[in-house]
mmCIF file of C-alpha atoms and ligand atoms in Angstrom:
data_model
loop_
_atom_site.group_PDB
_atom_site.id
_atom_site.type_symbol
_atom_site.label_atom_id
_atom_site.label_comp_id
_atom_site.label_asym_id
_atom_site.label_seq_id
_atom_site.Cartn_x
_atom_site.Cartn_y
_atom_site.Cartn_z
ATOM 1 C CA MET A 1 31.625 105.869 133.311
ATOM 2 C CA SER A 2 34.357 105.208 129.837
ATOM 3 C CA GLN A 3 35.101 107.375 127.376
ATOM 4 C CA ALA A 4 34.790 107.295 123.780
ATOM 5 C CA ARG A 5 37.242 107.778 121.362
ATOM 6 C CA LEU A 6 37.524 111.022 119.123
ATOM 7 C CA MET A 7 36.649 110.290 114.971
ATOM 8 C CA ASN A 8 39.801 112.914 114.115
ATOM 9 C CA GLY A 9 38.020 115.002 111.149
ATOM 10 C CA ASN A 10 40.889 117.799 111.240
ATOM 11 C CA ALA A 11 43.496 114.717 110.917
ATOM 12 C CA LEU A 12 41.442 112.628 107.576
ATOM 13 C CA ALA A 13 40.897 115.451 106.223
ATOM 14 C CA ARG A 14 44.223 116.536 105.693
ATOM 15 C CA GLN A 15 45.488 112.979 105.004
ATOM 16 C CA THR A 16 42.203 113.339 101.779
ATOM 17 C CA VAL A 17 43.542 117.122 101.211
ATOM 18 C CA GLU A 18 47.058 115.671 100.420
ATOM 19 C CA GLN A 19 45.613 113.298 98.900
ATOM 20 C CA ALA A 20 43.641 115.475 96.285
ATOM 21 C CA GLY A 21 46.762 117.869 95.598
ATOM 22 C CA LYS A 22 49.049 114.874 94.665
ATOM 23 C CA ARG A 23 46.008 114.209 92.091
ATOM 24 C CA ALA A 24 46.124 117.563 90.970
ATOM 25 C CA ALA A 25 49.397 118.045 90.522
ATOM 26 C CA ASP A 26 49.989 114.932 88.291
ATOM 27 C CA LEU A 27 46.936 115.654 86.441
ATOM 28 C CA THR A 28 48.101 119.163 86.120
ATOM 29 C CA GLU A 29 51.190 118.027 84.721
ATOM 30 C CA ARG A 30 49.843 115.323 82.196
ATOM 31 C CA THR A 31 47.339 117.893 80.857
ATOM 32 C CA GLY A 32 48.865 121.463 81.463
ATOM 33 C CA THR A 33 45.148 122.043 83.127
ATOM 34 C CA ALA A 34 44.855 122.388 86.552
ATOM 35 C CA PRO A 35 41.387 121.549 87.820
ATOM 36 C CA CYS A 36 38.940 124.300 88.553
ATOM 37 C CA LEU A 37 36.724 125.377 91.206
ATOM 38 C CA ALA A 38 34.114 128.030 90.788
ATOM 39 C CA THR A 39 32.453 129.664 93.179
ATOM 40 C CA VAL A 40 29.406 131.321 92.804
ATOM 41 C CA LEU A 41 28.270 133.389 95.808
ATOM 42 C CA VAL A 42 24.573 135.390 95.542
ATOM 43 C CA GLY A 43 24.695 138.581 98.572
ATOM 44 C CA GLU A 44 27.085 139.049 100.953
ATOM 45 C CA ASP A 45 25.896 136.898 103.992
ATOM 46 C CA PRO A 46 29.319 136.593 106.441
ATOM 47 C CA ALA A 47 28.635 132.672 107.238
ATOM 48 C CA SER A 48 28.392 132.083 103.175
ATOM 49 C CA VAL A 49 31.260 134.439 102.349
ATOM 50 C CA THR A 50 33.493 132.762 105.010
ATOM 51 C CA TYR A 51 32.210 129.406 103.427
ATOM 52 C CA VAL A 52 33.271 130.495 100.086
ATOM 53 C CA ARG A 53 36.362 131.720 102.000
ATOM 54 C CA MET A 54 37.120 128.367 103.226
ATOM 55 C CA LYS A 55 36.326 126.592 99.815
ATOM 56 C CA GLN A 56 38.784 128.740 98.023
ATOM 57 C CA ASN A 57 41.169 128.245 101.012
ATOM 58 C CA GLY A 58 41.414 124.659 100.644
ATOM 59 C CA CYS A 59 41.778 124.926 97.390
ATOM 60 C CA ARG A 60 45.069 126.477 96.854
ATOM 61 C CA LYS A 61 46.070 124.269 99.939
ATOM 62 C CA ALA A 62 45.760 121.342 97.072
ATOM 63 C CA GLY A 63 47.138 123.652 93.614
ATOM 64 C CA ILE A 64 43.261 123.748 92.359
ATOM 65 C CA THR A 65 42.732 126.763 90.801
ATOM 66 C CA SER A 66 39.541 128.467 92.133
ATOM 67 C CA ARG A 67 37.252 131.380 89.992
ATOM 68 C CA HIS A 68 34.866 132.584 92.284
ATOM 69 C CA VAL A 69 31.473 134.963 90.393
ATOM 70 C CA THR A 70 29.498 137.385 92.928
ATOM 71 C CA LEU A 71 26.170 137.719 92.368
ATOM 72 C CA PRO A 72 24.387 141.149 93.883
ATOM 73 C CA ALA A 73 21.396 140.057 96.774
ATOM 74 C CA ALA A 74 19.234 140.886 93.929
ATOM 75 C CA THR A 75 20.005 138.627 91.407
ATOM 76 C CA THR A 76 16.745 136.808 89.759
ATOM 77 C CA THR A 77 16.318 132.769 89.153
ATOM 78 C CA GLU A 78 17.058 133.614 85.350
ATOM 79 C CA GLU A 79 20.179 135.098 86.275
ATOM 80 C CA LEU A 80 21.514 132.544 88.419
ATOM 81 C CA VAL A 81 20.168 129.730 85.584
ATOM 82 C CA GLY A 82 22.167 132.003 83.178
ATOM 83 C CA THR A 83 25.561 132.475 84.448
ATOM 84 C CA LEU A 84 25.172 128.505 86.304
ATOM 85 C CA GLU A 85 24.556 127.451 83.271
ATOM 86 C CA ALA A 86 27.559 129.258 81.228
ATOM 87 C CA LEU A 87 29.585 127.918 83.775
ATOM 88 C CA SER A 88 28.181 124.539 83.370
ATOM 89 C CA ALA A 89 29.366 125.193 79.421
ATOM 90 C CA ASP A 90 33.053 126.190 79.620
ATOM 91 C CA PRO A 91 35.544 123.836 79.498
ATOM 92 C CA GLY A 92 37.920 125.718 81.462
ATOM 93 C CA VAL A 93 35.591 124.726 84.825
ATOM 94 C CA HIS A 94 35.599 121.431 85.980
ATOM 95 C CA GLY A 95 33.039 121.479 89.138
ATOM 96 C CA ILE A 96 30.700 123.975 90.212
ATOM 97 C CA LEU A 97 29.959 125.209 93.646
ATOM 98 C CA LEU A 98 26.599 127.474 94.590
ATOM 99 C CA GLN A 99 26.867 128.605 97.828
ATOM 100 C CA HIS A 100 23.456 127.942 99.864
ATOM 101 C CA PRO A 101 21.307 129.077 100.876
ATOM 102 C CA VAL A 102 20.325 131.627 98.431
ATOM 103 C CA GLY A 103 17.608 134.612 98.423
ATOM 104 C CA GLU A 104 14.326 133.273 99.346
ATOM 105 C CA HIS A 105 13.376 135.034 96.529
ATOM 106 C CA ILE A 106 15.262 132.475 93.607
ATOM 107 C CA ASP A 107 13.934 129.246 93.592
ATOM 108 C CA GLU A 108 17.370 127.174 94.859
ATOM 109 C CA ARG A 109 16.476 123.816 92.881
ATOM 110 C CA ALA A 110 16.299 125.275 89.907
ATOM 111 C CA ALA A 111 19.389 126.848 89.873
ATOM 112 C CA PHE A 112 21.074 123.634 91.419
ATOM 113 C CA GLU A 113 19.649 122.178 88.191
ATOM 114 C CA ALA A 114 21.463 124.005 86.448
ATOM 115 C CA ILE A 115 24.147 122.634 87.665
ATOM 116 C CA ALA A 116 25.578 119.742 84.816
ATOM 117 C CA PRO A 117 26.025 116.836 87.076
ATOM 118 C CA GLY A 118 29.977 116.136 85.555
ATOM 119 C CA LYS A 119 30.658 119.317 87.672
ATOM 120 C CA ASP A 120 28.189 118.717 90.592
ATOM 121 C CA VAL A 121 31.490 118.383 92.819
ATOM 122 C CA ASP A 122 28.753 119.202 95.552
ATOM 123 C CA GLY A 123 26.435 116.714 94.965
ATOM 124 C CA VAL A 124 23.254 119.023 95.289
ATOM 125 C CA THR A 125 21.401 118.660 91.892
ATOM 126 C CA PHE A 126 18.876 115.383 91.642
ATOM 127 C CA ALA A 127 21.074 113.845 89.039
ATOM 128 C CA SER A 128 23.992 113.022 92.295
ATOM 129 C CA PHE A 129 20.765 112.107 94.044
ATOM 130 C CA ALA A 130 19.950 109.648 92.348
ATOM 131 C CA THR A 131 23.588 107.890 92.381
ATOM 132 C CA MET A 132 23.930 108.229 95.876
ATOM 133 C CA SER A 133 20.581 106.295 96.237
ATOM 134 C CA PHE A 134 21.479 103.777 94.088
ATOM 135 C CA GLY A 135 24.955 103.278 95.201
ATOM 136 C CA LEU A 136 26.539 103.901 91.759
ATOM 137 C CA PRO A 137 29.561 105.879 90.566
ATOM 138 C CA GLY A 138 28.183 109.703 90.409
ATOM 139 C CA PHE A 139 29.410 113.057 93.867
ATOM 140 C CA VAL A 140 28.118 112.336 96.553
ATOM 141 C CA SER A 141 26.699 115.461 98.805
ATOM 142 C CA CYS A 142 29.730 116.955 100.446
ATOM 143 C CA THR A 143 28.935 116.714 104.394
ATOM 144 C CA PRO A 144 27.006 113.032 103.874
ATOM 145 C CA GLY A 145 30.388 111.798 101.815
ATOM 146 C CA GLY A 146 32.549 112.846 104.808
ATOM 147 C CA ILE A 147 30.766 111.513 107.488
ATOM 148 C CA MET A 148 31.075 107.821 105.660
ATOM 149 C CA ARG A 149 34.785 108.423 105.305
ATOM 150 C CA LEU A 150 34.673 109.203 108.870
ATOM 151 C CA LEU A 151 32.625 105.986 109.780
ATOM 152 C CA ASP A 152 34.939 103.697 107.539
ATOM 153 C CA GLU A 153 38.695 105.399 108.266
ATOM 154 C CA TYR A 154 37.071 104.069 111.547
ATOM 155 C CA GLY A 155 36.832 101.115 110.746
ATOM 156 C CA VAL A 156 32.693 101.029 111.567
ATOM 157 C CA ASP A 157 30.547 98.770 108.879
ATOM 158 C CA PRO A 158 27.248 99.976 108.551
ATOM 159 C CA ALA A 159 26.007 97.110 106.991
ATOM 160 C CA GLY A 160 23.013 95.472 109.920
ATOM 161 C CA LYS A 161 23.589 98.205 111.961
ATOM 162 C CA ARG A 162 20.149 100.791 113.322
ATOM 163 C CA ALA A 163 21.419 103.826 112.052
ATOM 164 C CA VAL A 164 18.656 107.013 112.843
ATOM 165 C CA VAL A 165 19.578 110.545 110.813
ATOM 166 C CA VAL A 166 17.412 113.334 112.661
ATOM 167 C CA GLY A 167 17.476 116.001 109.706
ATOM 168 C CA ARG A 168 15.904 115.661 106.683
ATOM 169 C CA SER A 169 17.485 117.746 104.723
ATOM 170 C CA ALA A 170 18.663 118.172 101.273
ATOM 171 C CA ILE A 171 21.919 118.296 101.718
ATOM 172 C CA LEU A 172 22.221 116.752 104.638
ATOM 173 C CA GLY A 173 20.192 114.225 106.590
ATOM 174 C CA LYS A 174 18.272 112.682 103.853
ATOM 175 C CA PRO A 175 21.247 111.738 101.562
ATOM 176 C CA VAL A 176 23.173 110.774 104.472
ATOM 177 C CA GLY A 177 20.748 108.596 104.852
ATOM 178 C CA MET A 178 20.581 107.279 101.968
ATOM 179 C CA LEU A 179 24.778 106.401 101.380
ATOM 180 C CA LEU A 180 24.089 104.155 104.886
ATOM 181 C CA LEU A 181 20.746 102.858 103.454
ATOM 182 C CA ALA A 182 23.161 102.191 100.245
ATOM 183 C CA ARG A 183 26.057 100.243 103.408
ATOM 184 C CA ASN A 184 22.830 98.363 104.247
ATOM 185 C CA ALA A 185 22.119 100.175 107.163
ATOM 186 C CA THR A 186 18.757 99.837 108.444
ATOM 187 C CA VAL A 187 18.179 103.709 108.283
ATOM 188 C CA THR A 188 15.341 105.384 110.615
ATOM 189 C CA TYR A 189 14.334 109.360 109.613
ATOM 190 C CA CYS A 190 13.843 111.605 112.331
ATOM 191 C CA HIS A 191 12.187 115.570 112.172
ATOM 192 C CA SER A 192 10.668 117.994 113.646
ATOM 193 C CA ARG A 193 7.663 115.980 113.768
ATOM 194 C CA THR A 194 8.834 113.011 115.179
ATOM 195 C CA PRO A 195 6.269 112.414 118.243
ATOM 196 C CA ASP A 196 9.492 110.605 120.309
ATOM 197 C CA LEU A 197 13.065 111.758 119.018
ATOM 198 C CA SER A 198 14.402 110.191 122.356
ATOM 199 C CA ALA A 199 12.717 106.791 121.895
ATOM 200 C CA ALA A 200 14.174 106.539 118.469
ATOM 201 C CA VAL A 201 17.473 107.339 119.205
ATOM 202 C CA ARG A 202 18.068 104.964 122.145
ATOM 203 C CA GLU A 203 17.507 102.277 119.113
ATOM 204 C CA ALA A 204 20.321 103.709 117.230
ATOM 205 C CA ASP A 205 23.748 102.062 116.854
ATOM 206 C CA ILE A 206 25.104 104.711 114.808
ATOM 207 C CA VAL A 207 23.122 108.408 115.317
ATOM 208 C CA VAL A 208 23.920 111.458 112.849
ATOM 209 C CA ALA A 209 22.483 114.100 114.073
ATOM 210 C CA ALA A 210 21.839 117.433 111.543
ATOM 211 C CA VAL A 211 19.084 119.395 112.487
ATOM 212 C CA GLY A 212 21.078 122.939 113.859
ATOM 213 C CA ARG A 213 19.870 122.480 117.491
ATOM 214 C CA PRO A 214 21.949 122.783 119.961
ATOM 215 C CA ARG A 215 22.712 120.176 122.174
ATOM 216 C CA LEU A 216 19.479 118.691 121.137
ATOM 217 C CA ILE A 217 20.275 114.488 121.579
ATOM 218 C CA HIS A 218 21.593 113.751 124.807
ATOM 219 C CA GLY A 219 23.698 110.731 126.379
ATOM 220 C CA ARG A 220 20.448 109.688 128.203
ATOM 221 C CA ASP A 221 19.504 108.860 125.209
ATOM 222 C CA ILE A 222 22.736 107.307 123.014
ATOM 223 C CA LYS A 223 23.042 103.089 123.684
ATOM 224 C CA PRO A 224 25.793 102.636 125.272
ATOM 225 C CA GLY A 225 28.560 101.366 122.661
ATOM 226 C CA ALA A 226 26.735 103.347 119.492
ATOM 227 C CA VAL A 227 28.711 105.548 117.059
ATOM 228 C CA VAL A 228 27.615 109.444 117.233
ATOM 229 C CA ILE A 229 28.428 111.445 114.531
ATOM 230 C CA ASP A 230 27.876 115.638 114.816
ATOM 231 C CA ALA A 231 27.382 117.156 111.946
ATOM 232 C CA GLY A 232 25.435 120.741 113.506
ATOM 233 C CA TYR A 233 26.834 123.276 114.505
ATOM 234 C CA ASN A 234 25.178 126.236 116.031
ATOM 235 C CA ALA A 235 26.825 129.324 117.801
ATOM 236 C CA GLY A 236 29.742 129.157 119.953
ATOM 237 C CA ASN A 237 30.726 126.082 118.384
ATOM 238 C CA VAL A 238 28.452 123.754 119.529
ATOM 239 C CA GLY A 239 26.972 120.780 117.727
ATOM 240 C CA ASP A 240 23.619 118.932 118.315
ATOM 241 C CA VAL A 241 24.788 116.340 120.629
ATOM 242 C CA ASP A 242 25.372 116.905 123.999
ATOM 243 C CA PHE A 243 29.129 116.005 123.824
ATOM 244 C CA ASP A 244 30.380 115.689 127.202
ATOM 245 C CA SER A 245 27.204 113.249 128.268
ATOM 246 C CA ALA A 246 26.934 111.859 124.672
ATOM 247 C CA ALA A 247 31.332 110.847 124.464
ATOM 248 C CA GLY A 248 30.620 109.310 128.289
ATOM 249 C CA ARG A 249 28.478 106.620 126.064
ATOM 250 C CA ALA A 250 29.487 106.191 122.861
ATOM 251 C CA SER A 251 31.974 103.826 121.287
ATOM 252 C CA LEU A 252 33.157 106.788 118.614
ATOM 253 C CA ILE A 253 32.181 110.364 118.184
ATOM 254 C CA THR A 254 33.338 113.446 116.155
ATOM 255 C CA PRO A 255 33.889 116.506 117.721
ATOM 256 C CA VAL A 256 32.324 119.813 117.363
ATOM 257 C CA PRO A 257 34.711 121.698 115.665
ATOM 258 C CA GLY A 258 36.977 119.741 114.422
ATOM 259 C CA GLY A 259 34.604 116.389 112.910
ATOM 260 C CA VAL A 260 32.402 116.759 110.771
ATOM 261 C CA GLY A 261 33.124 119.807 109.422
ATOM 262 C CA PRO A 262 36.514 119.861 107.520
ATOM 263 C CA MET A 263 35.520 116.530 106.304
ATOM 264 C CA THR A 264 33.359 118.549 104.257
ATOM 265 C CA ILE A 265 36.091 120.707 102.087
ATOM 266 C CA ALA A 266 37.598 117.570 101.781
ATOM 267 C CA THR A 267 34.965 115.824 99.603
ATOM 268 C CA LEU A 268 34.404 118.677 97.770
ATOM 269 C CA LEU A 269 38.325 119.238 96.388
ATOM 270 C CA GLU A 270 38.384 115.329 96.490
ATOM 271 C CA GLN A 271 35.486 115.690 94.350
ATOM 272 C CA THR A 272 36.662 118.311 91.513
ATOM 273 C CA VAL A 273 40.293 116.536 90.965
ATOM 274 C CA ASP A 274 37.877 113.623 90.153
ATOM 275 C CA ALA A 275 35.779 115.682 87.887
ATOM 276 C CA ALA A 276 38.577 116.956 86.227
ATOM 277 C CA ALA A 277 40.394 113.882 85.620
ATOM 278 C CA ARG A 278 37.386 112.867 84.201
ATOM 279 C CA GLN A 279 36.430 115.715 82.124
ATOM 280 C CA LEU A 280 40.494 115.690 80.954
ATOM 281 C CA GLY A 281 40.461 112.526 79.990
ATOM 282 C CA LEU A 282 42.561 110.848 82.984
ATOM 283 C CA PRO A 283 39.241 108.983 84.866
ATOM 284 C CA GLY A 284 42.240 107.059 86.655
ATOM 285 C CA VAL A 285 43.924 109.884 88.068
HETATM 286 P P1 LIG B 1 18.023 122.526 108.289
HETATM 287 O O1 LIG B 1 17.692 122.846 106.625
HETATM 288 O O2 LIG B 1 17.208 123.716 108.300
HETATM 289 O O3 LIG B 1 17.395 121.068 108.652
HETATM 290 C C1 LIG B 1 17.173 120.701 109.973
HETATM 291 C C2 LIG B 1 16.361 119.435 109.418
HETATM 292 O O4 LIG B 1 16.412 119.216 111.042
HETATM 293 C C3 LIG B 1 15.272 119.805 109.120
HETATM 294 O O5 LIG B 1 14.428 117.998 108.270
HETATM 295 C C4 LIG B 1 14.122 119.423 111.072
HETATM 296 O O6 LIG B 1 12.401 118.683 110.377
HETATM 297 C C5 LIG B 1 14.693 118.659 111.863
HETATM 298 N N1 LIG B 1 14.708 119.357 112.510
HETATM 299 C C6 LIG B 1 14.618 120.639 113.264
HETATM 300 N N2 LIG B 1 14.104 120.720 115.421
HETATM 301 C C7 LIG B 1 13.903 119.529 114.928
HETATM 302 C C8 LIG B 1 13.645 118.492 116.226
HETATM 303 N N3 LIG B 1 13.544 120.034 117.411
HETATM 304 N N4 LIG B 1 13.788 117.431 116.927
HETATM 305 C C9 LIG B 1 13.682 116.681 115.767
HETATM 306 N N5 LIG B 1 14.210 117.021 114.324
HETATM 307 C C10 LIG B 1 14.525 118.927 113.724
HETATM 308 O O7 LIG B 1 19.047 122.327 108.420
HETATM 309 P P2 LIG B 1 20.550 122.012 107.506
HETATM 310 O O8 LIG B 1 21.250 122.673 106.182
HETATM 311 O O9 LIG B 1 20.640 120.221 107.257
HETATM 312 O O10 LIG B 1 21.699 121.795 108.896
HETATM 313 C C11 LIG B 1 22.286 120.838 109.582
HETATM 314 C C12 LIG B 1 23.524 121.445 110.482
HETATM 315 O O11 LIG B 1 23.847 120.989 109.767
HETATM 316 C C13 LIG B 1 22.628 123.281 111.223
HETATM 317 O O12 LIG B 1 23.878 122.715 111.997
HETATM 318 C C14 LIG B 1 24.035 123.021 110.277
HETATM 319 O O13 LIG B 1 25.473 124.464 110.655
HETATM 320 C C15 LIG B 1 24.789 122.283 110.072
HETATM 321 N N6 LIG B 1 25.601 121.777 109.223
HETATM 322 C C16 LIG B 1 26.650 121.222 109.012
HETATM 323 C C17 LIG B 1 27.536 120.809 107.802
HETATM 324 C C18 LIG B 1 29.390 121.040 108.026
HETATM 325 O O14 LIG B 1 29.807 121.213 106.808
HETATM 326 N N7 LIG B 1 29.390 120.282 108.648
HETATM 327 C C19 LIG B 1 27.210 120.921 106.672
HETATM 328 C C20 LIG B 1 26.000 121.150 106.084
HETATM 329 C C21 LIG B 1 25.091 122.010 107.442
HETATM 330 P P3 LIG B 1 11.519 119.399 109.407
HETATM 331 O O15 LIG B 1 12.527 119.013 107.598
HETATM 332 O O16 LIG B 1 10.574 118.897 110.151
HETATM 333 O O17 LIG B 1 12.082 120.471 109.166
#
């Protein structure tokens, strides 16, 4: 059985962060202002605390200043919206990341919409979803954006291909499908109500797994030569794809970890520099 080539997200993310770092340094030198990302965390969920810390570490590596706002778990929607509106209006902040999920008592959509579209470097607002969907300039949702970068890096042109996206969350499944559609793939979305997931996956030239169910997708359903992108991350460093069986049939596959994950943060940093460059009047940097 042939073995798929690995899509190395760690290597591409390193390159992307290095590039973002050079642009951040150039911008800082020319304007006297370093790009600044504000991170907002509600409560103390350990996974969220870790993700925010990873994003702040990334900022440090790329010469991006980060400002962190921690709010208590009992924060109301109105208070969170107020915080995000204040950051949106603050000229010292160029990008805003609201770590999610926020508590269930909070209206997450209202919170996202309080982020100014020009600072929405995590690509979570309606405005960003619209520009993504129309293939217009704007900020992409970071994990989907990172996935598209991986496809480009490995020479996978989605045009004319059948792409099957498993999962339809607002931050991952839906936007990655729209980005693939904007690049002329024929896109099928699958979700928990899809009656025969295996049959849908068997049709795919490109499979994007974005579910959060360990090893849900097995190699027996992978079309020989397909490209397999596993965005899932489950306990024990396990993806949504059964890696060993899928790698025996795919032409390209992302490992977990070290595939999609690192590209998410790299995309966030890159978009923070883009946002700062636009706000500081040097959009070409
Ligand atoms: P989510 O909001 O829970 O969405 C999961 C999606 O999977 C839903 O659309 C759900 O369908 C669908 N689904 C659930 N069970 C299914 C099944 N048996 N068959 C087909 N579809 C099924 O999750 P998410 O936030 O998109 O995250 C998905 C995965 O990606 C998680 O493992 C998460 O950790 C990972 N992730 C990774 C990164 C990264 O940076 N690498 C970033 C974000 C997320 P319904 O809509 O019908 O409920």
